[in-house]
Tab-separated table of C-alpha atoms in Angstrom:
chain	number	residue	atom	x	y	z
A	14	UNK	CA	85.774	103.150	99.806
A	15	UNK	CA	86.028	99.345	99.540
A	16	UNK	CA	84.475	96.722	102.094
A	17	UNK	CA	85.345	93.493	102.618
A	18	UNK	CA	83.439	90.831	104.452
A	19	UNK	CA	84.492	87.695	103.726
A	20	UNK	CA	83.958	84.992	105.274
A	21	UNK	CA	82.891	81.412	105.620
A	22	UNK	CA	79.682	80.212	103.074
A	23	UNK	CA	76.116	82.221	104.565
A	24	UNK	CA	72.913	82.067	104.481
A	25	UNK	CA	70.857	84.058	101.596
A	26	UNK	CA	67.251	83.139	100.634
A	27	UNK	CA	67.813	82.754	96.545
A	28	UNK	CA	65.070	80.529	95.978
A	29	UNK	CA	62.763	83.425	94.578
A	30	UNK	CA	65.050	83.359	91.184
A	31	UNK	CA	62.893	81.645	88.748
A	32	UNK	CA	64.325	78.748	86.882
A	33	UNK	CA	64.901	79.163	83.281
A	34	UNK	CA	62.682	77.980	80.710
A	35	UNK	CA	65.470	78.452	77.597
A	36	UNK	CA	68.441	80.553	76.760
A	37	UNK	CA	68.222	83.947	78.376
A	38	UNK	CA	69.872	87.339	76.676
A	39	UNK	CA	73.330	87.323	78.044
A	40	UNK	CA	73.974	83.463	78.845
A	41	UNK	CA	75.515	81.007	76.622
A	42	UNK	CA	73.559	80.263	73.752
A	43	UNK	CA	71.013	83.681	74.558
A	44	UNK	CA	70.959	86.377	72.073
A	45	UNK	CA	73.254	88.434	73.034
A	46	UNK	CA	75.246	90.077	75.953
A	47	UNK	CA	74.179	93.566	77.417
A	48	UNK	CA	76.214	96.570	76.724
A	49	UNK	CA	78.844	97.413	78.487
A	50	UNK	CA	79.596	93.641	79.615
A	51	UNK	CA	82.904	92.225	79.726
A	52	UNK	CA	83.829	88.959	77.584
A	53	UNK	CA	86.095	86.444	78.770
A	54	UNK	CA	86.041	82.351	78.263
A	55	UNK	CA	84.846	82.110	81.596
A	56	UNK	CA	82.514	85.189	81.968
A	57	UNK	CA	78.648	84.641	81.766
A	58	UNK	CA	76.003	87.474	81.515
A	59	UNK	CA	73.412	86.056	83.879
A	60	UNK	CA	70.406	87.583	84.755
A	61	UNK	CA	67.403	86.186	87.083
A	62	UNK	CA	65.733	84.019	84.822
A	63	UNK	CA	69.404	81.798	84.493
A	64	UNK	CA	71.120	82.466	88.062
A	65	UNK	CA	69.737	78.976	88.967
A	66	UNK	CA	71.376	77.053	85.965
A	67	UNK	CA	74.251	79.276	85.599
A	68	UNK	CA	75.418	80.406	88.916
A	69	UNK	CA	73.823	78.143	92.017
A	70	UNK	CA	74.235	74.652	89.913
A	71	UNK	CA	77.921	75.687	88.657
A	72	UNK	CA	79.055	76.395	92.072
A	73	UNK	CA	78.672	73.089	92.991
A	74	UNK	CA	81.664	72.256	91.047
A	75	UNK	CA	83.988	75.704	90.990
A	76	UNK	CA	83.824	78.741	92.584
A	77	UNK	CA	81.227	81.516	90.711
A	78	UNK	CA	82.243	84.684	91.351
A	79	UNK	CA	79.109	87.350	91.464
A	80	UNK	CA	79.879	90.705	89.854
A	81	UNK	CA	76.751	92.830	90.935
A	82	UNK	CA	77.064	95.937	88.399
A	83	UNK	CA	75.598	98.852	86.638
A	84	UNK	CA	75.462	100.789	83.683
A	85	UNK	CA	74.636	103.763	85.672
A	86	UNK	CA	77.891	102.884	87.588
A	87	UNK	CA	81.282	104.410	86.203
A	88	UNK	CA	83.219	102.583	87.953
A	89	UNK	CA	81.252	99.547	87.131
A	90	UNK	CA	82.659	98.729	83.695
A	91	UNK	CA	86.543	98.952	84.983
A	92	UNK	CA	86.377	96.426	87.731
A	93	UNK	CA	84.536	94.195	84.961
A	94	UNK	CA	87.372	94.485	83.066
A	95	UNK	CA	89.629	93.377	85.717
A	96	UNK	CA	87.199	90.695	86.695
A	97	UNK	CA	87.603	89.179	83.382
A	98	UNK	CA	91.415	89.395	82.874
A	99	UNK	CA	91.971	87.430	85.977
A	100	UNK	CA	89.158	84.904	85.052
A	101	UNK	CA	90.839	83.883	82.029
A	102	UNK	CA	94.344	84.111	83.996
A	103	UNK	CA	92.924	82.102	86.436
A	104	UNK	CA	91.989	79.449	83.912
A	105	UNK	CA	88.706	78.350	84.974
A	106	UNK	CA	89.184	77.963	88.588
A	107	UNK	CA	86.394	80.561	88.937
A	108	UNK	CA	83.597	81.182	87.088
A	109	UNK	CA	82.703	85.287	86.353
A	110	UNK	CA	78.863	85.520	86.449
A	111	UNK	CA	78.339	89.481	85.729
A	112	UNK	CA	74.178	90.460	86.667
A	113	UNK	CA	73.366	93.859	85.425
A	114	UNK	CA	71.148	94.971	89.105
A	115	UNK	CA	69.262	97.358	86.669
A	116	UNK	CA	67.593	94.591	84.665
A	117	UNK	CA	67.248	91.957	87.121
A	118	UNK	CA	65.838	93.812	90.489
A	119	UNK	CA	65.113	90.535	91.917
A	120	UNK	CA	68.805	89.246	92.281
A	121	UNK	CA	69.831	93.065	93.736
A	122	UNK	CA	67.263	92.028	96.353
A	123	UNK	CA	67.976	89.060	97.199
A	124	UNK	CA	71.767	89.774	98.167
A	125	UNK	CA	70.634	93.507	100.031
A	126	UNK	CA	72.583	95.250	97.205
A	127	UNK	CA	72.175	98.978	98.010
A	128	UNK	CA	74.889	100.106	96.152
A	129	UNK	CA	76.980	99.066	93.345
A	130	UNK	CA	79.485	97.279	92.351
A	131	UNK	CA	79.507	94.010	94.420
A	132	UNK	CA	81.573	91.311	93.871
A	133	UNK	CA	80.200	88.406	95.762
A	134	UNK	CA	81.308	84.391	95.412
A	135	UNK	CA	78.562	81.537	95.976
A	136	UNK	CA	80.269	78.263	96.957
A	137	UNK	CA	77.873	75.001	96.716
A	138	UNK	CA	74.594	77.280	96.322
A	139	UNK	CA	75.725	79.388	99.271
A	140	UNK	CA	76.801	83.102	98.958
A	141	UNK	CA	80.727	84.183	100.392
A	142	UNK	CA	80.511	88.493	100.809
A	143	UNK	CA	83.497	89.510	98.783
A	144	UNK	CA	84.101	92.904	98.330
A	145	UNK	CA	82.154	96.569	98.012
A	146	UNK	CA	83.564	99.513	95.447
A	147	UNK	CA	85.816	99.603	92.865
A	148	UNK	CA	89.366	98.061	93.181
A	149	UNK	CA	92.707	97.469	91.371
A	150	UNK	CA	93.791	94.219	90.370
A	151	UNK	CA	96.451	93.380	92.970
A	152	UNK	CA	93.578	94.186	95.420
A	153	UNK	CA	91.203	91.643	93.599
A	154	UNK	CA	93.489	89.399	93.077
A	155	UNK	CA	94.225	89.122	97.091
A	156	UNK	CA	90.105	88.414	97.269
A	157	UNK	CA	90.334	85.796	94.871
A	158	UNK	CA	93.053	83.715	96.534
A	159	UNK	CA	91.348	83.887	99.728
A	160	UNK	CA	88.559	82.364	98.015
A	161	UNK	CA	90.006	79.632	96.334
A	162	UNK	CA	91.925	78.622	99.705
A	163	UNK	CA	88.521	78.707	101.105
A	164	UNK	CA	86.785	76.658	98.712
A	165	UNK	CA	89.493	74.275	98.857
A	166	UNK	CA	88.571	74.014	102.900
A	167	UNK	CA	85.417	73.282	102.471
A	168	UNK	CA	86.573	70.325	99.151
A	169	UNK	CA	85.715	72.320	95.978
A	170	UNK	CA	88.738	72.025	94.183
A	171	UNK	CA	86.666	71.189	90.596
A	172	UNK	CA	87.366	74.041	87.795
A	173	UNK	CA	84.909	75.837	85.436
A	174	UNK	CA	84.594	74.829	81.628
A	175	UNK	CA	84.787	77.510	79.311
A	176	UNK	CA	81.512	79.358	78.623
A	177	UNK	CA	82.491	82.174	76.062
A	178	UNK	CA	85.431	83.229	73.998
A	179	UNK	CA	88.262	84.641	74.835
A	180	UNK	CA	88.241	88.744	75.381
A	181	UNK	CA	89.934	90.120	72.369
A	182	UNK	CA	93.012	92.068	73.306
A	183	UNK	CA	95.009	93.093	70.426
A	184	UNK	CA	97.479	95.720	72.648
A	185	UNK	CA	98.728	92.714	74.865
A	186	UNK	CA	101.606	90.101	74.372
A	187	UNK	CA	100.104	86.694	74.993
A	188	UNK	CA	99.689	85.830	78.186
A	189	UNK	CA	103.201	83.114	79.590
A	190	UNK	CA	102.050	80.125	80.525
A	191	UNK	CA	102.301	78.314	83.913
A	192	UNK	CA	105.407	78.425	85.875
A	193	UNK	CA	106.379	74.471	85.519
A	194	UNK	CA	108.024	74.840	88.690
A	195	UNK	CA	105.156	74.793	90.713
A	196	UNK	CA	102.843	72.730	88.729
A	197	UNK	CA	103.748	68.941	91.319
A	198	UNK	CA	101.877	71.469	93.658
A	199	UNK	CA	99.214	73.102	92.268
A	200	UNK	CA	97.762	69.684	90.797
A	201	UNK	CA	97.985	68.348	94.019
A	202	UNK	CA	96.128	71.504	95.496
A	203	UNK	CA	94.143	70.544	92.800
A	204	UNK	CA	93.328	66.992	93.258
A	205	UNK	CA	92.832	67.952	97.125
A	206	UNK	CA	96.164	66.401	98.245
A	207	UNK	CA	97.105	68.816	100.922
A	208	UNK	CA	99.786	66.710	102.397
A	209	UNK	CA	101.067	66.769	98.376
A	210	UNK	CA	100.735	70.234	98.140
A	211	UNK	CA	103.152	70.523	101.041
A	212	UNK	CA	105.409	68.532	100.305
A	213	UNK	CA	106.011	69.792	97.048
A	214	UNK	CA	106.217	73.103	98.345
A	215	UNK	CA	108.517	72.300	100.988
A	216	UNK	CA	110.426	70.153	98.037
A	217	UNK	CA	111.061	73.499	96.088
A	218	UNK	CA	112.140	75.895	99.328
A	219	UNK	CA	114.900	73.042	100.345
A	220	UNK	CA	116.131	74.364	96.536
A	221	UNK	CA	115.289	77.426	96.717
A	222	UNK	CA	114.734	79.034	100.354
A	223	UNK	CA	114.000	82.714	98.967
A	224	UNK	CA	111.252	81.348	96.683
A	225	UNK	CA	108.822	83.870	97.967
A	226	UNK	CA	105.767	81.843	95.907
A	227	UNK	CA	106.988	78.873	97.418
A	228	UNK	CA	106.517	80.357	100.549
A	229	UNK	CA	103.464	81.798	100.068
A	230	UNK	CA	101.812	79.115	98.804
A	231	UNK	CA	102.837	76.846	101.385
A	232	UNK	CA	101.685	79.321	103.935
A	233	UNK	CA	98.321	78.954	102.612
A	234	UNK	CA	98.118	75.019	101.910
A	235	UNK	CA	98.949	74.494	105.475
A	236	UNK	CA	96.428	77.213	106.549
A	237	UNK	CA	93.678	74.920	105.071
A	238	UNK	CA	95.168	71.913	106.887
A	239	UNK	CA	95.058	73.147	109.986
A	240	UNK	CA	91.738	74.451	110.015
A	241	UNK	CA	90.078	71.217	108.603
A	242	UNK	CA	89.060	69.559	112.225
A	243	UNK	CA	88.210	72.795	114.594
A	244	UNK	CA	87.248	72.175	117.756
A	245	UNK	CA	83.842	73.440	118.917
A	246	UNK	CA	84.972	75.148	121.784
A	247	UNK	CA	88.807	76.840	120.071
A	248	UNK	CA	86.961	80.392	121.071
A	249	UNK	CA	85.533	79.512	124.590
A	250	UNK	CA	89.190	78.675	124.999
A	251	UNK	CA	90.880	81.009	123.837
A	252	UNK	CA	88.116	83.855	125.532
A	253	UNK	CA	88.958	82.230	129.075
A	254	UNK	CA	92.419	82.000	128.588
A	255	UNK	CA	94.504	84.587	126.796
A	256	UNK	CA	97.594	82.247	127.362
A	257	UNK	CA	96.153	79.315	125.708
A	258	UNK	CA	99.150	79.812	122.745
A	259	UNK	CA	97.044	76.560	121.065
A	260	UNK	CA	93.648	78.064	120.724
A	261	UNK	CA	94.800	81.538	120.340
A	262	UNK	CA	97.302	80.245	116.954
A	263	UNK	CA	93.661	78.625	115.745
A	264	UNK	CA	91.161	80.803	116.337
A	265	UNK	CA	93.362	83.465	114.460
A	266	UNK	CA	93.616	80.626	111.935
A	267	UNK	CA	89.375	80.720	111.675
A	268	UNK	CA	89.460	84.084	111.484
A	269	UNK	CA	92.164	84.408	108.576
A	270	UNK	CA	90.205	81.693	106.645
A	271	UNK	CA	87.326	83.800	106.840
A	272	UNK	CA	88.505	86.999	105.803
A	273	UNK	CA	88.773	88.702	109.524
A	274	UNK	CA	92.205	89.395	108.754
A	275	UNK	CA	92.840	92.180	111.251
A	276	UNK	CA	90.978	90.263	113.792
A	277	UNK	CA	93.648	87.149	113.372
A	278	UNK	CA	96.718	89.453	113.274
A	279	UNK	CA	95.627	91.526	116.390
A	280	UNK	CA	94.885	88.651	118.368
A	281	UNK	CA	98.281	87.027	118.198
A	282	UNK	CA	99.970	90.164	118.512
A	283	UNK	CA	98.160	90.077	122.070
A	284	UNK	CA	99.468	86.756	122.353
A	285	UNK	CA	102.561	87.668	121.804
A	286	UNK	CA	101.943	90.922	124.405
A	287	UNK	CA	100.820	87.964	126.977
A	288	UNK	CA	103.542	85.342	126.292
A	289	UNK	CA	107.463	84.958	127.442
A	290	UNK	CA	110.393	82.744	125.912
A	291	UNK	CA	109.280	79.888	123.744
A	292	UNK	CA	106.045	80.647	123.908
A	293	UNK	CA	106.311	83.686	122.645
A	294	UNK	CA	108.659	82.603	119.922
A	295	UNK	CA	105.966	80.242	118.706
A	296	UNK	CA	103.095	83.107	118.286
A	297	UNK	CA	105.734	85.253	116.223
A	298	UNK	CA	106.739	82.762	113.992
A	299	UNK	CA	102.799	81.659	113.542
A	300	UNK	CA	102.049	85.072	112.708
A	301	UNK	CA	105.194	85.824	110.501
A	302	UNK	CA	103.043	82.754	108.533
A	303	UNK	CA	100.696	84.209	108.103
A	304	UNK	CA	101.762	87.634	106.836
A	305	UNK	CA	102.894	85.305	104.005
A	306	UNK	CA	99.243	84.407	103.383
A	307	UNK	CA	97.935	87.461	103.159
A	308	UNK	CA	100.942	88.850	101.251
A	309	UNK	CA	103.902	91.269	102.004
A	310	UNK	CA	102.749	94.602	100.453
A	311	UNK	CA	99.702	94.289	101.860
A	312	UNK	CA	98.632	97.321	103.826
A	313	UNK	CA	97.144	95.456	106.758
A	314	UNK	CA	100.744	93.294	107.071
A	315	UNK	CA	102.540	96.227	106.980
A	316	UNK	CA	100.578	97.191	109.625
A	317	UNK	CA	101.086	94.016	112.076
A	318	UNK	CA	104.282	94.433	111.567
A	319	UNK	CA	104.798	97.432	113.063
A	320	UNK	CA	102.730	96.466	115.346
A	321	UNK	CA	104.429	93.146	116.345
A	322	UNK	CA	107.821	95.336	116.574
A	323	UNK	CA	106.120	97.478	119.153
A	324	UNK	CA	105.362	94.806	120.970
A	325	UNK	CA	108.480	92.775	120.902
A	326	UNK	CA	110.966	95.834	121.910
């Protein structure tokens, strides 16, 4: 069973890694990966002696993604695998840093790892909980783009450089390359031109309305926006006053930019329960918003919605 805890950058106590005094076994340049690791241009084999170099000094510029494994682990290996392929799909906008817990204790320790695998992001030196357990791609990939709209909230929108070569895959076509219809937006995601981003997206739904990445990424660019300037007190607020339709749209905002997605969709379908007319209207169309964040198929959407229709009829 998978669990998810994601959620805005923590703290963890990581100074005990020891700096590096060369190339370590496993990192670029070191002799060699460990067995069972998973190649990729943007995978790196860390271990505790390069986690400093490698993993807290790269996250300053692009997200490192922390893949807390195994070889004792069966399940281990697979979710490398898919770790990789969307690395290199992604293209650098997150690094893969695999640690094998067996040979590096100290870096199981300092994260509480009890079991494994654990997939957990550091963003600017500071850890973001990911997920626990093995899961498919689609599932991983829904982790990932959290994380990327998160680390563009908090202005890392830098990509990785290529640290190793590219996993050999003989049985697969090559992979298509970027849709050119969305590329205005994504470099201004890129650049951290929100307001660009928008507009662009809003650009290509005037031409297409049922663009449903359009949509979607929209969703998400003006998720960030929102939730640049919070106001200290959005949750005294919205805790005093379940009525509040402002602070109750935010605060579900918060919690869908840090990973409490259940929390966000229950709360405005309470909203929704404690609203009338306009008011009402509002909520549902906020939270129809952000079921495109999170994605249509996903289970917890398909959820809310049934949810939202029991409390609309």
């Amino acid at each position: 069973m998978s669990q998810s805890n994601f959620s805005r950058p923590g703290a963890i106590d990581l100074s005990g890694l020891r700096k590096p005094a060369g190339a370590a076994p496993g990192a670029p340049g070191g002799p060699g990966a460990p067995a069972g690791a998973a190649a990729g241009a943007y995978v790196l084999n860390v271990t505790e002696a390069n986690f400093q170099s490698d993993v807290i000094e790269r996250s300053l510029q692009a997200p490192v993604v922390v893949e807390l494994w195994s070889p004792r682990s069966q399940g281990s290996n697979a979710l490398g695998a898919v770790l990789a392929q969307l690395s290199t799909e992604y293209d650098g906008k997150f690094l893969l840093a695999r640690v094998d817990v067996d040979a590096n204790p100290q870096v199981a320790q300092a994260f509480g790892v009890q079991s494994v695998p654990v997939v957990i992001a550091i963003l600017r030196g500071q850890p973001v909980p990911l997920f626990q357990g093995v899961l498919g791609e689609p599932e991983v990939r829904q982790y990932l783009d959290q994380l990327l709209t998160v680390a563009v909230a908090n202005g890392i929108t830098g990509r990785a450089e290529p640290v190793g070569p590219a996993a050999p895959d003989a049985d697969s076509e090559e992979e298509p390359p970027p849709n050119p219809r969305y590329e205005k937006a994504e470099n201004a995601l890129g650049a951290g031109d929100l307001d660009g981003a928008i507009a662009a997206y809003e650009e290509l739904l005037k031409e297409t309305p049922a663009d449903a990445e359009a949509k979607s990424g929209l969703a998400r660019v003006q998720l960030v926006k929102r939730t640049q300037d919070v106001p200290d007190d959005v949750r005294t607020r919205a805790a005093d006053n379940p009525t509040d339709v402002e602070a109750q749209l935010l605060v579900a905002d918060v919690d869908l930019m840090g990973g409490h997605v259940d929390d966000a969709f229950a709360r405005l379908i309470s909203t929704v329960q404690a609203t009338s007319g306009d008011e009402r209207n509002t909520v549902r169309l906020h939270l129809l918003e952000l079921f495109e964040v999170v994605g249509a198929d996903d289970d917890r959407v398909i959820k809310a919605r049934r949810r939202l229709m029991s409390a609309l009829f």
